[in-house]
Amino acid sequence: MSGIENGLGVKLCLLILLITHLHQSLALGTSGVDAFKRRLRRQMALPLQLDDYLSYDEMLAYMAQLARAYSDYVTLQDVGVTYEQRPLKSLTVTNGDGRVGKKAILLIAGAHAREWLTPVAALYTLEQLVVRHEENAHLLQDYDWILLPQLNPDGYMFSRTVDRSWRNTRSPNGNNCFGTNLNRNYDIEWGQGYAELQDSCTDHYAGPKPFSAPESRAVRDIMQDLVQSNRGMLFMTLHTHHTTIYYSWAHTSASSANDKELHAVAEAGAVAIFNATGTRFAYGQYGKEDAFGGTSVDYAHSIGFPLSFALELSGERDGLTFDFWPPKHLLKDLAEESWVGISAMARKAIELYPPTRSLSVAKDYSASSSYSLTNMMKILLLMIIITVLSR
């Protein structure tokens, strides 16, 4: 073999080694840059404020910030628009493994405008699942969570700025009367129970027809999508301030077919809260006390969610009752208490309804993009090699 041939062989080997190194560097470098960006976003993300009640705009800003900082776990979606043209947004939280078709837990809050604690508890739940995702990985391993932290922003902002006791939405009903009670507007024995449900000037008004409110339609669409895709497993709606965990049915005193399971999940939440905080939560079927129709709990259960609950969060501390507006210094304490119950109920639900693993895995487009970039660089280098060797 001639010296020229030896020289070309050495150059060729060096170029092959260079290509191999470049391939590895690009692959590692791309993922490294992505990881660095994620860490930077998370370090810049502000924690949830628990020293004051947030405005709706502040809630939206926190939700958007969380979705940006944890984009590998959180998806923020527009799910509707209120009568006053405020956007309704939900967040889907996963563990980032890319598996599709997982069962889902749906949690909504703020249906009743004056119940200011409920969006606080929902946003705190969101923070636990996302910011502390490693600590709560067991709740996300085989289940996705969908959260709608503020369902009634029109009514909420009216309650904050005009009439603290306002309960309903803000759509006009005529005769200078406004608003629909969102937890009476679902298509399950709608309008049945008591006369005030038909009175458009009361805070019990069920609306002119089922799903007349865009807010309840937004929840309906999420529920139906989850049931039709065989994913809906557990539904929870947050209310205050009766310190009770209710379950279906609400429109009748007759028990549900899986009454024992519903009871077990509610009991798990109540026991966990008592063990952690000493607060006693009652629990039982809604309709045994006061049967009426149109509730989100019954609608979810009727269309296919096996487990469906209304959590009436605490309004008391140290013997003092705060109704719907606990003092600001108690918000963190009450949010933590709520999370204890919510997470315990989720654990019990997962135990009763173990997941069926899906083999479908979402395609990792970021990985394929970096791989394509690497291949392009390799092709370019090979073209350079051919040019050099042909001289």
CSV table of C-alpha atoms in Angstrom, one decimal:
chain,number,residue,atom,x,y,z
A,1,MET,CA,0.0,0.0,0.0
A,2,SER,CA,1.4,3.4,-1.0
A,3,GLY,CA,2.0,6.4,1.4
A,4,ILE,CA,-0.8,8.3,-0.4
A,5,GLU,CA,-3.3,5.5,0.2
A,6,ASN,CA,-2.2,5.2,3.8
A,7,GLY,CA,-2.7,9.0,4.2
A,8,LEU,CA,-6.2,8.9,2.7
A,9,GLY,CA,-7.1,5.9,4.9
A,10,VAL,CA,-6.0,7.8,8.0
A,11,LYS,CA,-8.0,10.9,6.9
A,12,LEU,CA,-11.0,8.7,6.2
A,13,CYS,CA,-10.8,7.1,9.7
A,14,LEU,CA,-10.5,10.5,11.3
A,15,LEU,CA,-13.5,11.8,9.5
A,16,ILE,CA,-15.6,8.8,10.4
A,17,LEU,CA,-14.6,9.3,14.0
A,18,LEU,CA,-15.5,13.0,13.7
A,19,ILE,CA,-18.9,12.1,12.3
A,20,THR,CA,-19.6,9.6,15.1
A,21,HIS,CA,-18.6,12.1,17.7
A,22,LEU,CA,-20.7,14.8,16.1
A,23,HIS,CA,-23.7,12.4,16.0
A,24,GLN,CA,-23.3,11.8,19.8
A,25,SER,CA,-22.7,15.4,20.6
A,26,LEU,CA,-25.7,16.6,18.7
A,27,ALA,CA,-28.0,14.1,20.2
A,28,LEU,CA,-26.8,14.7,23.7
A,29,GLY,CA,-26.5,18.4,23.1
A,30,THR,CA,-30.1,18.9,22.0
A,31,SER,CA,-31.5,17.0,24.9
A,32,GLY,CA,-29.1,18.8,27.2
A,33,VAL,CA,-30.2,22.2,25.9
A,34,ASP,CA,-33.9,21.2,26.3
A,35,ALA,CA,-33.3,20.1,29.8
A,36,PHE,CA,-31.4,23.3,30.6
A,37,LYS,CA,-34.3,25.4,29.2
A,38,ARG,CA,-36.8,23.4,31.4
A,39,ARG,CA,-34.7,23.9,34.5
A,40,LEU,CA,-34.4,27.6,33.8
A,41,ARG,CA,-38.1,28.0,33.2
A,42,ARG,CA,-38.9,26.2,36.5
A,43,GLN,CA,-36.4,28.3,38.5
A,44,MET,CA,-38.0,31.4,37.1
A,45,ALA,CA,-41.6,30.2,37.8
A,46,LEU,CA,-43.2,32.0,40.8
A,47,PRO,CA,-44.8,29.9,43.5
A,48,LEU,CA,-48.6,29.9,44.0
A,49,GLN,CA,-49.6,32.9,46.2
A,50,LEU,CA,-51.5,31.6,49.2
A,51,ASP,CA,-51.6,34.8,51.3
A,52,ASP,CA,-54.5,36.4,49.4
A,53,TYR,CA,-57.4,35.5,47.1
A,54,LEU,CA,-56.4,35.8,43.5
A,55,SER,CA,-58.3,37.7,40.8
A,56,TYR,CA,-59.3,35.6,37.7
A,57,ASP,CA,-56.5,37.3,35.7
A,58,GLU,CA,-54.0,36.3,38.3
A,59,MET,CA,-55.3,32.7,38.2
A,60,LEU,CA,-54.9,32.6,34.4
A,61,ALA,CA,-51.4,34.1,34.7
A,62,TYR,CA,-50.4,31.4,37.2
A,63,MET,CA,-51.9,28.6,35.1
A,64,ALA,CA,-50.1,29.9,31.9
A,65,GLN,CA,-46.8,30.2,33.8
A,66,LEU,CA,-47.1,26.7,35.1
A,67,ALA,CA,-47.9,25.3,31.6
A,68,ARG,CA,-44.8,27.1,30.2
A,69,ALA,CA,-42.4,26.1,33.0
A,70,TYR,CA,-43.6,22.4,33.0
A,71,SER,CA,-44.5,22.0,29.4
A,72,ASP,CA,-43.4,18.3,29.5
A,73,TYR,CA,-46.2,17.6,32.1
A,74,VAL,CA,-48.9,20.3,31.6
A,75,THR,CA,-51.1,21.3,28.7
A,76,LEU,CA,-53.3,24.4,29.0
A,77,GLN,CA,-56.4,24.4,26.9
A,78,ASP,CA,-59.3,26.8,26.0
A,79,VAL,CA,-62.5,24.9,26.8
A,80,GLY,CA,-65.1,27.7,26.5
A,81,VAL,CA,-66.1,31.3,26.9
A,82,THR,CA,-68.4,32.8,29.5
A,83,TYR,CA,-71.3,35.1,29.0
A,84,GLU,CA,-69.0,38.1,29.7
A,85,GLN,CA,-66.4,36.7,27.2
A,86,ARG,CA,-63.9,35.5,29.8
A,87,PRO,CA,-61.9,32.4,28.6
A,88,LEU,CA,-62.5,29.2,30.4
A,89,LYS,CA,-59.3,27.1,30.7
A,90,SER,CA,-58.4,23.6,31.8
A,91,LEU,CA,-55.1,22.0,32.5
A,92,THR,CA,-54.2,18.4,31.7
A,93,VAL,CA,-51.4,17.1,33.9
A,94,THR,CA,-49.5,13.9,33.0
A,95,ASN,CA,-46.2,12.3,34.2
A,96,GLY,CA,-44.7,13.0,30.8
A,97,ASP,CA,-44.2,9.4,29.7
A,98,GLY,CA,-46.1,10.0,26.5
A,99,ARG,CA,-48.6,7.1,27.0
A,100,VAL,CA,-52.0,7.9,25.6
A,101,GLY,CA,-55.4,6.5,26.6
A,102,LYS,CA,-54.8,6.6,30.3
A,103,LYS,CA,-57.8,6.8,32.7
A,104,ALA,CA,-58.5,10.3,33.9
A,105,ILE,CA,-59.4,12.2,37.1
A,106,LEU,CA,-61.5,15.4,36.4
A,107,LEU,CA,-61.6,18.1,39.1
A,108,ILE,CA,-63.5,21.4,38.8
A,109,ALA,CA,-63.9,24.3,41.2
A,110,GLY,CA,-65.6,27.7,41.4
A,111,ALA,CA,-69.1,26.8,40.1
A,112,HIS,CA,-70.6,28.9,42.9
A,113,ALA,CA,-69.1,32.4,42.7
A,114,ARG,CA,-69.0,33.2,46.4
A,115,GLU,CA,-67.1,30.0,47.3
A,116,TRP,CA,-63.7,31.7,47.1
A,117,LEU,CA,-61.8,28.9,48.8
A,118,THR,CA,-62.5,26.3,46.0
A,119,PRO,CA,-60.3,27.8,43.3
A,120,VAL,CA,-57.5,28.2,45.9
A,121,ALA,CA,-57.8,24.5,46.7
A,122,ALA,CA,-57.9,23.6,43.0
A,123,LEU,CA,-54.8,25.6,42.2
A,124,TYR,CA,-53.0,24.1,45.2
A,125,THR,CA,-53.9,20.6,43.9
A,126,LEU,CA,-52.4,21.6,40.6
A,127,GLU,CA,-49.2,22.8,42.2
A,128,GLN,CA,-48.9,19.5,44.1
A,129,LEU,CA,-49.3,17.5,41.0
A,130,VAL,CA,-46.9,19.6,38.9
A,131,VAL,CA,-44.3,21.3,41.0
A,132,ARG,CA,-44.1,18.3,43.4
A,133,HIS,CA,-44.6,15.7,40.7
A,134,GLU,CA,-41.9,13.4,42.0
A,135,GLU,CA,-43.5,13.4,45.4
A,136,ASN,CA,-46.9,12.6,43.9
A,137,ALA,CA,-45.8,10.4,41.0
A,138,HIS,CA,-48.0,7.6,42.2
A,139,LEU,CA,-51.1,9.7,41.4
A,140,LEU,CA,-49.9,10.3,37.9
A,141,GLN,CA,-48.3,7.0,37.0
A,142,ASP,CA,-51.3,5.5,35.2
A,143,TYR,CA,-53.8,8.4,35.5
A,144,ASP,CA,-54.0,11.8,33.9
A,145,TRP,CA,-55.6,14.7,35.8
A,146,ILE,CA,-57.7,17.4,34.1
A,147,LEU,CA,-58.4,20.5,36.3
A,148,LEU,CA,-60.7,23.4,35.6
A,149,PRO,CA,-59.8,25.6,38.6
A,150,GLN,CA,-62.4,28.4,38.1
A,151,LEU,CA,-65.6,27.5,36.3
A,152,ASN,CA,-67.5,30.7,37.0
A,153,PRO,CA,-65.2,33.7,36.6
A,154,ASP,CA,-68.0,36.2,35.7
A,155,GLY,CA,-69.7,35.4,39.0
A,156,TYR,CA,-66.5,35.2,40.9
A,157,MET,CA,-65.3,38.7,39.9
A,158,PHE,CA,-68.8,40.1,40.6
A,159,SER,CA,-68.7,38.5,44.0
A,160,ARG,CA,-65.2,40.1,44.6
A,161,THR,CA,-66.1,43.6,43.5
A,162,VAL,CA,-69.9,44.1,43.9
A,163,ASP,CA,-71.9,41.6,45.9
A,164,ARG,CA,-69.8,39.3,48.1
A,165,SER,CA,-72.7,36.8,48.4
A,166,TRP,CA,-73.3,36.4,44.7
A,167,ARG,CA,-73.6,32.7,43.8
A,168,ASN,CA,-74.6,32.4,40.1
A,169,THR,CA,-73.3,33.3,36.7
A,170,ARG,CA,-74.0,36.8,35.2
A,171,SER,CA,-76.2,36.0,32.2
A,172,PRO,CA,-79.4,38.1,32.1
A,173,ASN,CA,-82.7,36.5,32.9
A,174,GLY,CA,-85.0,39.4,32.3
A,175,ASN,CA,-86.8,41.5,34.9
A,176,ASN,CA,-83.5,42.8,36.2
A,177,CYS,CA,-82.6,39.3,37.4
A,178,PHE,CA,-79.3,37.6,36.5
A,179,GLY,CA,-77.4,34.4,36.6
A,180,THR,CA,-77.8,30.6,36.5
A,181,ASN,CA,-76.8,28.2,39.3
A,182,LEU,CA,-74.3,26.1,37.5
A,183,ASN,CA,-74.8,23.2,39.8
A,184,ARG,CA,-78.4,22.9,38.8
A,185,ASN,CA,-77.9,23.3,35.1
A,186,TYR,CA,-76.9,19.8,34.1
A,187,ASP,CA,-79.2,17.4,32.2
A,188,ILE,CA,-80.1,15.0,34.9
A,189,GLU,CA,-83.5,15.4,36.4
A,190,TRP,CA,-83.1,19.1,35.6
A,191,GLY,CA,-85.5,21.5,37.4
A,192,GLN,CA,-86.7,18.8,39.8
A,193,GLY,CA,-86.7,19.2,43.6
A,194,TYR,CA,-88.1,22.6,44.7
A,195,ALA,CA,-89.8,25.7,43.4
A,196,GLU,CA,-86.8,28.0,43.5
A,197,LEU,CA,-85.1,26.1,40.7
A,198,GLN,CA,-87.6,27.6,38.3
A,199,ASP,CA,-87.4,31.2,39.7
A,200,SER,CA,-85.1,33.3,37.6
A,201,CYS,CA,-84.5,35.8,40.4
A,202,THR,CA,-83.2,33.3,43.0
A,203,ASP,CA,-79.7,31.9,43.4
A,204,HIS,CA,-81.1,28.5,42.9
A,205,TYR,CA,-82.3,29.1,39.4
A,206,ALA,CA,-81.5,26.1,37.1
A,207,GLY,CA,-81.6,28.1,33.9
A,208,PRO,CA,-84.1,28.1,31.1
A,209,LYS,CA,-83.1,24.7,30.0
A,210,PRO,CA,-80.3,22.1,30.7
A,211,PHE,CA,-76.9,23.3,29.6
A,212,SER,CA,-78.1,26.8,28.9
A,213,ALA,CA,-74.9,28.1,30.5
A,214,PRO,CA,-71.7,28.1,28.4
A,215,GLU,CA,-69.8,27.2,31.6
A,216,SER,CA,-71.8,24.0,32.3
A,217,ARG,CA,-71.5,23.1,28.6
A,218,ALA,CA,-67.7,23.3,28.8
A,219,VAL,CA,-67.7,20.8,31.7
A,220,ARG,CA,-70.2,18.6,29.8
A,221,ASP,CA,-67.9,18.5,26.7
A,222,ILE,CA,-64.9,17.5,28.8
A,223,MET,CA,-66.9,14.8,30.6
A,224,GLN,CA,-68.4,13.4,27.4
A,225,ASP,CA,-65.0,13.3,25.7
A,226,LEU,CA,-63.5,11.3,28.6
A,227,VAL,CA,-66.4,8.9,28.8
A,228,GLN,CA,-66.5,8.3,25.0
A,229,SER,CA,-62.8,7.5,25.0
A,230,ASN,CA,-63.3,5.2,28.0
A,231,ARG,CA,-61.1,7.3,30.2
A,232,GLY,CA,-63.4,9.0,32.8
A,233,MET,CA,-63.0,7.3,36.2
A,234,LEU,CA,-63.2,9.9,39.0
A,235,PHE,CA,-65.0,13.3,39.0
A,236,MET,CA,-64.7,15.8,41.9
A,237,THR,CA,-66.3,19.2,42.2
A,238,LEU,CA,-65.2,21.5,45.0
A,239,HIS,CA,-67.7,23.6,47.0
A,240,THR,CA,-67.8,25.2,50.5
A,241,HIS,CA,-68.5,25.3,53.4
A,242,HIS,CA,-70.3,22.3,54.8
A,243,THR,CA,-67.3,20.2,55.6
A,244,THR,CA,-68.8,17.2,53.9
A,245,ILE,CA,-68.0,14.7,51.1
A,246,TYR,CA,-71.1,14.0,49.1
A,247,TYR,CA,-71.6,11.4,46.4
A,248,SER,CA,-74.3,10.3,43.9
A,249,TRP,CA,-77.1,10.2,43.7
A,250,ALA,CA,-78.3,13.7,44.5
A,251,HIS,CA,-81.6,13.7,42.6
A,252,THR,CA,-83.0,10.6,44.5
A,253,SER,CA,-82.6,8.9,47.8
A,254,ALA,CA,-82.1,5.6,45.9
A,255,SER,CA,-78.6,4.3,46.2
A,256,SER,CA,-76.2,4.0,43.2
A,257,ALA,CA,-75.3,0.5,42.0
A,258,ASN,CA,-71.7,1.0,43.3
A,259,ASP,CA,-72.7,2.7,46.5
A,260,LYS,CA,-70.2,0.8,48.6
A,261,GLU,CA,-67.3,2.0,46.4
A,262,LEU,CA,-68.5,5.6,46.5
A,263,HIS,CA,-68.8,5.3,50.3
A,264,ALA,CA,-65.3,3.8,50.6
A,265,VAL,CA,-63.7,6.6,48.6
A,266,ALA,CA,-65.5,9.3,50.5
A,267,GLU,CA,-64.6,7.7,53.8
A,268,ALA,CA,-60.9,7.5,52.8
A,269,GLY,CA,-60.9,11.3,52.2
A,270,ALA,CA,-62.7,12.1,55.5
A,271,VAL,CA,-60.4,9.8,57.5
A,272,ALA,CA,-57.2,11.2,56.0
A,273,ILE,CA,-58.3,14.7,56.7
A,274,PHE,CA,-59.1,13.9,60.3
A,275,ASN,CA,-55.8,12.1,60.8
A,276,ALA,CA,-53.9,15.0,59.4
A,277,THR,CA,-55.7,18.0,60.8
A,278,GLY,CA,-58.3,16.9,63.3
A,279,THR,CA,-61.1,18.4,61.2
A,280,ARG,CA,-64.1,16.1,61.0
A,281,PHE,CA,-65.7,15.7,57.6
A,282,ALA,CA,-69.1,14.0,57.3
A,283,TYR,CA,-69.7,11.9,54.2
A,284,GLY,CA,-72.6,10.2,52.5
A,285,GLN,CA,-75.1,10.2,49.6
A,286,TYR,CA,-76.4,13.7,48.7
A,287,GLY,CA,-79.9,12.6,48.0
A,288,LYS,CA,-80.5,11.1,51.4
A,289,GLU,CA,-80.6,14.6,52.8
A,290,ASP,CA,-82.2,16.8,50.2
A,291,ALA,CA,-82.9,15.4,46.7
A,292,PHE,CA,-82.8,17.8,43.7
A,293,GLY,CA,-81.7,17.5,40.1
A,294,GLY,CA,-79.3,19.2,37.7
A,295,THR,CA,-76.0,18.6,39.5
A,296,SER,CA,-72.6,17.9,38.0
A,297,VAL,CA,-72.1,15.0,40.3
A,298,ASP,CA,-75.1,13.1,39.1
A,299,TYR,CA,-74.5,14.0,35.4
A,300,ALA,CA,-71.0,12.7,35.5
A,301,HIS,CA,-72.1,9.5,37.2
A,302,SER,CA,-75.1,9.0,34.9
A,303,ILE,CA,-73.0,9.2,31.7
A,304,GLY,CA,-70.2,6.8,32.9
A,305,PHE,CA,-67.9,8.1,35.6
A,306,PRO,CA,-68.1,5.3,38.2
A,307,LEU,CA,-66.9,7.6,41.0
A,308,SER,CA,-68.4,11.1,41.4
A,309,PHE,CA,-68.2,13.5,44.4
A,310,ALA,CA,-68.8,17.0,45.7
A,311,LEU,CA,-66.3,18.0,48.3
A,312,GLU,CA,-67.8,20.7,50.6
A,313,LEU,CA,-64.6,22.1,52.0
A,314,SER,CA,-64.1,23.5,55.5
A,315,GLY,CA,-65.2,26.9,56.6
A,316,GLU,CA,-64.1,26.5,60.2
A,317,ARG,CA,-61.1,26.7,62.4
A,318,ASP,CA,-60.7,26.7,66.2
A,319,GLY,CA,-64.4,26.8,66.7
A,320,LEU,CA,-64.9,29.9,64.5
A,321,THR,CA,-67.0,29.7,61.3
A,322,PHE,CA,-66.0,31.8,58.3
A,323,ASP,CA,-68.8,30.7,55.9
A,324,PHE,CA,-67.5,31.2,52.3
A,325,TRP,CA,-64.6,33.6,53.0
A,326,PRO,CA,-62.0,32.2,55.4
A,327,PRO,CA,-59.4,34.8,56.5
A,328,LYS,CA,-56.3,35.1,54.2
A,329,HIS,CA,-53.9,33.7,56.9
A,330,LEU,CA,-55.8,30.4,56.8
A,331,LEU,CA,-55.7,29.9,53.0
A,332,LYS,CA,-52.5,27.8,53.0
A,333,ASP,CA,-53.7,25.7,55.9
A,334,LEU,CA,-57.2,25.0,54.3
A,335,ALA,CA,-55.7,24.4,50.9
A,336,GLU,CA,-53.3,21.8,52.4
A,337,GLU,CA,-56.3,20.2,54.2
A,338,SER,CA,-58.2,20.0,51.0
A,339,TRP,CA,-55.3,18.4,49.2
A,340,VAL,CA,-55.1,15.7,51.9
A,341,GLY,CA,-58.7,14.7,51.2
A,342,ILE,CA,-58.4,15.0,47.4
A,343,SER,CA,-55.2,12.9,47.2
A,344,ALA,CA,-56.5,10.3,49.6
A,345,MET,CA,-59.7,9.9,47.6
A,346,ALA,CA,-57.7,9.6,44.4
A,347,ARG,CA,-55.5,6.9,45.9
A,348,LYS,CA,-58.6,4.9,47.0
A,349,ALA,CA,-60.2,5.4,43.6
A,350,ILE,CA,-57.1,4.1,41.9
A,351,GLU,CA,-57.0,1.1,44.2
A,352,LEU,CA,-60.7,0.3,43.4
A,353,TYR,CA,-60.2,0.9,39.7
A,354,PRO,CA,-56.7,-0.2,38.8
A,355,PRO,CA,-55.7,1.0,35.3
A,356,THR,CA,-55.4,-1.0,32.2
A,357,ARG,CA,-52.1,0.0,30.7
A,358,SER,CA,-52.2,1.3,27.1
A,359,LEU,CA,-49.5,0.2,24.7
A,360,SER,CA,-50.0,3.3,22.6
A,361,VAL,CA,-47.1,5.8,23.0
A,362,ALA,CA,-47.1,9.3,21.7
A,363,LYS,CA,-44.4,10.1,19.2
A,364,ASP,CA,-41.5,12.1,20.6
A,365,TYR,CA,-41.3,14.8,17.9
A,366,SER,CA,-38.5,16.7,19.7
A,367,ALA,CA,-36.4,13.5,19.6
A,368,SER,CA,-37.2,12.9,15.9
A,369,SER,CA,-36.3,16.6,15.1
A,370,SER,CA,-32.9,16.3,16.7
A,371,TYR,CA,-32.3,13.0,15.0
A,372,SER,CA,-33.2,14.6,11.6
A,373,LEU,CA,-30.8,17.5,12.3
A,374,THR,CA,-28.0,15.0,13.1
A,375,ASN,CA,-28.6,13.1,9.9
A,376,MET,CA,-28.5,16.3,7.9
A,377,MET,CA,-25.1,17.2,9.4
A,378,LYS,CA,-23.8,13.7,8.7
A,379,ILE,CA,-24.9,13.9,5.1
A,380,LEU,CA,-23.2,17.3,4.8
A,381,LEU,CA,-19.9,15.9,6.2
A,382,LEU,CA,-20.1,12.9,3.9
A,383,MET,CA,-20.4,15.2,0.9
A,384,ILE,CA,-17.3,17.1,2.2
A,385,ILE,CA,-15.4,13.8,2.5
A,386,ILE,CA,-16.4,12.8,-1.0
A,387,THR,CA,-15.2,16.1,-2.4
A,388,VAL,CA,-11.9,15.9,-0.5
A,389,LEU,CA,-11.1,12.3,-1.5
A,390,SER,CA,-12.0,12.9,-5.1
A,391,ARG,CA,-9.3,15.6,-5.5
